[in-house]
Short mmCIF file of C-alpha atoms in Angstrom, two decimals:
data_model
loop_
_atom_site.label_atom_id
_atom_site.label_comp_id
_atom_site.label_asym_id
_atom_site.label_seq_id
_atom_site.Cartn_x
_atom_site.Cartn_y
_atom_site.Cartn_z
CA UNK A 4 -17.57 -8.69 -3.01
CA UNK A 5 -21.24 -7.85 -3.67
CA UNK A 6 -20.91 -4.95 -1.28
CA UNK A 7 -18.01 -3.35 -3.32
CA UNK A 8 -19.78 -4.16 -6.56
CA UNK A 9 -23.00 -2.31 -5.27
CA UNK A 10 -21.06 0.56 -3.74
CA UNK A 11 -20.81 3.02 -6.78
CA UNK A 12 -24.67 2.77 -6.72
CA UNK A 13 -25.48 2.77 -3.31
CA UNK A 14 -23.08 5.78 -2.67
CA UNK A 15 -25.12 8.19 -4.94
CA UNK A 16 -28.41 7.09 -3.40
CA UNK A 17 -29.94 8.97 -0.38
CA UNK A 18 -30.65 5.80 1.70
CA UNK A 19 -33.01 6.52 4.48
CA UNK A 20 -33.37 4.70 7.89
CA UNK A 21 -36.63 3.57 9.55
CA UNK A 22 -37.09 4.00 13.20
CA UNK A 23 -35.52 0.62 13.84
CA UNK A 24 -32.56 1.54 12.12
CA UNK A 25 -32.87 -0.64 9.06
CA UNK A 26 -32.17 0.63 5.57
CA UNK A 27 -35.68 1.28 3.68
CA UNK A 28 -36.65 0.58 0.22
CA UNK A 29 -37.31 1.79 -2.65
CA UNK A 30 -34.54 4.21 -3.09
CA UNK A 31 -36.14 7.50 -3.81
CA UNK A 32 -33.40 8.97 -5.92
CA UNK A 33 -29.82 10.13 -6.44
CA UNK A 34 -27.77 12.39 -3.98
CA UNK A 35 -24.13 13.18 -3.24
CA UNK A 36 -25.17 13.43 0.31
CA UNK A 37 -22.98 10.44 1.42
CA UNK A 38 -19.90 11.95 -0.02
CA UNK A 39 -20.65 15.20 1.68
CA UNK A 40 -20.95 13.43 4.73
CA UNK A 41 -17.43 11.64 4.25
CA UNK A 42 -15.59 14.77 3.21
CA UNK A 43 -17.32 16.75 6.24
CA UNK A 44 -16.77 14.26 8.96
CA UNK A 45 -13.81 14.85 11.29
CA UNK A 46 -13.70 11.19 12.19
CA UNK A 47 -13.34 10.18 8.36
CA UNK A 48 -11.06 12.87 7.64
CA UNK A 49 -8.76 11.76 10.59
CA UNK A 50 -8.81 7.87 9.26
CA UNK A 51 -7.87 9.19 6.14
CA UNK A 52 -4.87 11.59 7.36
CA UNK A 53 -3.74 8.48 9.21
CA UNK A 54 -3.82 6.14 6.17
CA UNK A 55 -1.93 8.88 4.15
CA UNK A 56 0.81 9.17 6.76
CA UNK A 57 1.25 5.72 7.37
CA UNK A 58 1.10 4.66 3.55
CA UNK A 59 3.58 7.40 2.54
CA UNK A 60 6.10 6.72 5.28
CA UNK A 61 6.08 3.07 4.68
CA UNK A 62 6.28 3.36 0.70
CA UNK A 63 9.33 5.64 1.34
CA UNK A 64 10.97 3.21 3.67
CA UNK A 65 10.06 0.10 1.65
CA UNK A 66 11.53 1.87 -1.67
CA UNK A 67 14.73 2.53 0.11
CA UNK A 68 15.15 -1.08 1.76
CA UNK A 69 13.82 -2.88 -1.23
CA UNK A 70 16.18 -1.19 -3.63
CA UNK A 71 19.07 -1.77 -1.43
CA UNK A 72 18.06 -5.36 -1.13
CA UNK A 73 17.52 -5.81 -4.74
CA UNK A 74 20.94 -4.20 -5.79
CA UNK A 75 22.52 -6.50 -3.15
CA UNK A 76 20.78 -9.62 -4.31
CA UNK A 77 21.53 -8.86 -8.04
CA UNK A 78 25.29 -8.84 -7.42
CA UNK A 79 25.66 -11.52 -4.94
CA UNK A 80 26.74 -14.95 -6.17
CA UNK A 81 26.14 -17.37 -3.50
CA UNK A 82 24.49 -20.77 -2.96
CA UNK A 83 22.56 -18.83 0.10
CA UNK A 84 21.14 -16.35 -2.28
CA UNK A 85 17.67 -18.20 -2.71
CA UNK A 86 17.31 -18.69 1.30
CA UNK A 87 17.82 -14.88 1.78
CA UNK A 88 15.51 -14.24 -1.11
CA UNK A 89 12.72 -16.40 0.38
CA UNK A 90 13.17 -14.74 3.82
CA UNK A 91 12.87 -11.28 2.36
CA UNK A 92 9.63 -12.27 0.54
CA UNK A 93 8.39 -14.38 3.43
CA UNK A 94 5.90 -11.74 4.59
CA UNK A 95 3.90 -12.19 1.33
CA UNK A 96 3.59 -15.82 2.01
CA UNK A 97 2.76 -15.84 5.98
CA UNK A 98 -0.64 -14.92 6.69
CA UNK A 99 -1.02 -11.65 7.85
CA UNK A 100 -3.01 -12.26 11.10
CA UNK A 101 -0.05 -14.51 12.20
CA UNK A 102 2.47 -11.62 11.25
CA UNK A 103 -0.04 -9.21 13.37
CA UNK A 104 -0.10 -11.51 16.56
CA UNK A 105 3.81 -12.01 16.36
CA UNK A 106 4.52 -8.39 15.92
CA UNK A 107 2.14 -7.40 18.45
CA UNK A 108 3.90 -9.71 21.21
CA UNK A 109 7.29 -8.39 19.85
CA UNK A 110 6.57 -4.75 19.85
CA UNK A 111 4.34 -4.42 23.10
CA UNK A 112 7.36 -4.81 25.43
CA UNK A 113 9.16 -2.19 23.25
CA UNK A 114 6.32 0.21 23.56
CA UNK A 115 5.78 0.36 19.83
CA UNK A 116 1.98 -0.42 20.10
CA UNK A 117 -0.50 2.55 19.84
CA UNK A 118 1.83 4.64 17.80
CA UNK A 119 2.73 5.61 14.39
CA UNK A 120 6.10 4.16 14.41
CA UNK A 121 5.11 0.42 15.19
CA UNK A 122 2.14 0.81 12.30
CA UNK A 123 4.86 2.24 9.83
CA UNK A 124 7.56 -0.38 10.68
CA UNK A 125 5.24 -3.36 10.11
CA UNK A 126 3.40 -2.09 7.00
CA UNK A 127 7.28 -1.34 5.88
CA UNK A 128 7.95 -5.10 6.50
CA UNK A 129 4.83 -6.10 4.61
CA UNK A 130 5.27 -3.78 1.73
CA UNK A 131 9.12 -4.36 1.11
CA UNK A 132 8.71 -7.59 -0.66
CA UNK A 133 6.65 -5.95 -3.53
CA UNK A 134 9.70 -3.28 -4.17
CA UNK A 135 12.11 -6.17 -4.23
CA UNK A 136 10.08 -8.14 -6.82
CA UNK A 137 9.62 -5.02 -9.16
CA UNK A 138 13.11 -3.56 -8.75
CA UNK A 139 14.62 -6.99 -9.10
CA UNK A 140 12.75 -7.79 -12.36
CA UNK A 141 13.87 -4.38 -13.66
CA UNK A 142 17.55 -5.24 -12.85
CA UNK A 143 17.54 -8.59 -14.86
CA UNK A 144 17.57 -6.53 -18.03
CA UNK A 145 20.08 -3.82 -16.46
CA UNK A 146 23.66 -4.14 -18.20
CA UNK A 147 26.15 -3.91 -15.17
CA UNK A 148 28.77 -3.02 -17.27
CA UNK A 149 27.43 0.39 -17.45
CA UNK A 150 28.21 0.77 -13.74
CA UNK A 151 31.46 -0.89 -14.13
CA UNK A 152 32.08 1.50 -16.78
CA UNK A 153 31.23 4.36 -14.57
CA UNK A 154 33.36 3.12 -11.91
CA UNK A 155 36.38 3.02 -14.21
CA UNK A 156 36.01 6.38 -15.26
CA UNK A 157 36.40 7.75 -11.62
CA UNK A 158 32.66 7.66 -10.60
CA UNK A 159 32.04 7.16 -6.99
CA UNK A 160 29.28 4.38 -6.03
CA UNK A 161 26.75 7.11 -5.05
CA UNK A 162 27.27 9.04 -8.14
CA UNK A 163 27.22 5.88 -10.24
CA UNK A 164 23.83 4.83 -8.69
CA UNK A 165 22.35 8.45 -9.39
CA UNK A 166 23.36 8.96 -12.73
CA UNK A 167 23.27 5.64 -14.21
CA UNK A 168 21.44 2.94 -12.12
CA UNK A 169 18.70 5.11 -10.65
CA UNK A 170 17.19 6.54 -14.09
CA UNK A 171 17.14 2.92 -15.75
CA UNK A 172 15.48 1.10 -12.80
CA UNK A 173 13.31 4.19 -11.85
CA UNK A 174 9.87 2.60 -13.63
CA UNK A 175 10.47 -0.48 -11.61
CA UNK A 176 11.11 1.54 -8.51
CA UNK A 177 8.06 3.87 -8.84
CA UNK A 178 5.79 0.57 -9.66
CA UNK A 179 7.26 -0.87 -6.20
CA UNK A 180 6.52 2.21 -4.40
CA UNK A 181 2.77 2.23 -5.72
CA UNK A 182 2.28 -1.38 -4.75
CA UNK A 183 3.79 -0.59 -1.27
CA UNK A 184 1.78 2.34 -0.74
CA UNK A 185 -1.33 0.33 -1.73
CA UNK A 186 -0.43 -2.67 0.61
CA UNK A 187 -0.12 -0.21 3.58
CA UNK A 188 -3.10 1.91 2.79
CA UNK A 189 -5.37 -1.17 2.33
CA UNK A 190 -4.04 -3.03 5.35
CA UNK A 191 -6.41 -3.61 8.31
CA UNK A 192 -5.35 -6.70 10.29
CA UNK A 193 -2.17 -5.40 11.68
CA UNK A 194 -4.09 -2.25 12.31
CA UNK A 195 -6.75 -3.84 14.56
CA UNK A 196 -3.64 -5.41 16.69
CA UNK A 197 -1.33 -2.29 16.92
CA UNK A 198 -3.45 0.91 16.37
CA UNK A 199 -4.47 2.91 19.18
CA UNK A 200 -7.61 5.41 19.03
CA UNK A 201 -5.35 7.93 17.48
CA UNK A 202 -4.18 5.89 14.68
CA UNK A 203 -7.36 4.65 13.25
CA UNK A 204 -6.89 4.44 9.44
CA UNK A 205 -9.48 4.24 6.50
CA UNK A 206 -9.90 0.53 6.36
CA UNK A 207 -10.13 0.18 10.13
CA UNK A 208 -12.92 2.90 10.24
CA UNK A 209 -14.72 0.93 7.58
CA UNK A 210 -14.24 -2.28 9.22
CA UNK A 211 -15.99 -0.70 12.52
CA UNK A 212 -18.63 1.03 10.67
CA UNK A 213 -19.52 -2.42 8.91
CA UNK A 214 -19.97 -3.94 12.40
CA UNK A 215 -21.30 -1.46 14.38
CA UNK A 216 -23.71 0.67 11.98
CA UNK A 217 -24.29 0.22 8.42
CA UNK A 218 -24.00 3.74 7.10
CA UNK A 219 -24.11 4.51 3.32
CA UNK A 220 -21.09 6.76 3.92
CA UNK A 221 -19.17 3.51 4.02
CA UNK A 222 -20.20 2.96 0.37
CA UNK A 223 -19.16 6.43 -0.52
CA UNK A 224 -15.68 5.76 1.00
CA UNK A 225 -15.38 2.39 -1.11
CA UNK A 226 -16.21 4.32 -4.20
CA UNK A 227 -13.42 6.82 -3.57
CA UNK A 228 -10.94 3.89 -2.89
CA UNK A 229 -11.91 2.26 -6.19
CA UNK A 230 -11.28 5.49 -8.16
CA UNK A 231 -7.73 5.68 -6.10
CA UNK A 232 -7.06 1.87 -7.11
CA UNK A 233 -8.05 2.63 -10.80
CA UNK A 234 -5.77 5.68 -10.81
CA UNK A 235 -2.87 3.77 -9.60
CA UNK A 236 -3.34 0.84 -11.84
CA UNK A 237 -3.15 3.35 -14.71
CA UNK A 238 0.00 4.86 -13.36
CA UNK A 239 1.61 1.19 -13.28
CA UNK A 240 0.56 0.67 -16.98
CA UNK A 241 1.98 3.88 -18.00
CA UNK A 242 5.11 2.86 -16.02
CA UNK A 243 5.16 -0.50 -17.80
CA UNK A 244 4.85 0.92 -21.07
CA UNK A 245 7.74 3.23 -20.38
CA UNK A 246 9.96 0.49 -19.03
CA UNK A 247 9.25 -1.42 -22.23
CA UNK A 248 10.10 1.45 -24.40
CA UNK A 249 13.41 1.85 -22.32
CA UNK A 250 14.29 -1.90 -22.97
CA UNK A 251 13.55 -1.29 -26.80
CA UNK A 252 15.81 1.89 -26.77
CA UNK A 253 18.41 -0.14 -25.00
CA UNK A 254 18.08 -3.24 -27.29
#
């Protein structure tokens, strides 16, 4: 926690190293040197690219699967519904290290370790519950008679979803997609187990840097991630307010 609180300060200070590779103080001044080191490093840029590829792919898959699961659970009346919902949300409860170990032993014989597909699949499994929660919460205020009215007028199911259901659940869907992306973008445990040298993500690179050599570039990366998180939270707040306005208009 102290590391991330100090990150905005350390990232703009040109820390120097002594001959024994220790950080030296007092700090001489302010500089953007470490941001330049981050943006100009092929290693960091490749890690950022991997995080974006895996994060976006996982968010899209989670959005599709989570929306389908939420729509199905919203209309399903059965005594088994709580059990199915618990299974769907279980990745949020099970410790990530247990999930990572189990997925590794399951994926290894299938050749899904050391490639993008395996990481995208496991990140999708970890992120889908967030989409299910946000979309299900939005569907609670959705009037299903609107969908039935569209169907009674001859609209096929796909058209009903695209023209009636999707516009009303879009704020919840977008919020779930942002949560899914953030979950994948910040995940490091499963990456440690499943990623190969070509799939090193940004959190994995930061983890290695903290363990192997403490570089001020890591604090610059931490500041960038903090800014991204603030932007995502601001977007979620805007979506929440839009959803509240839609509920007020519907009421």
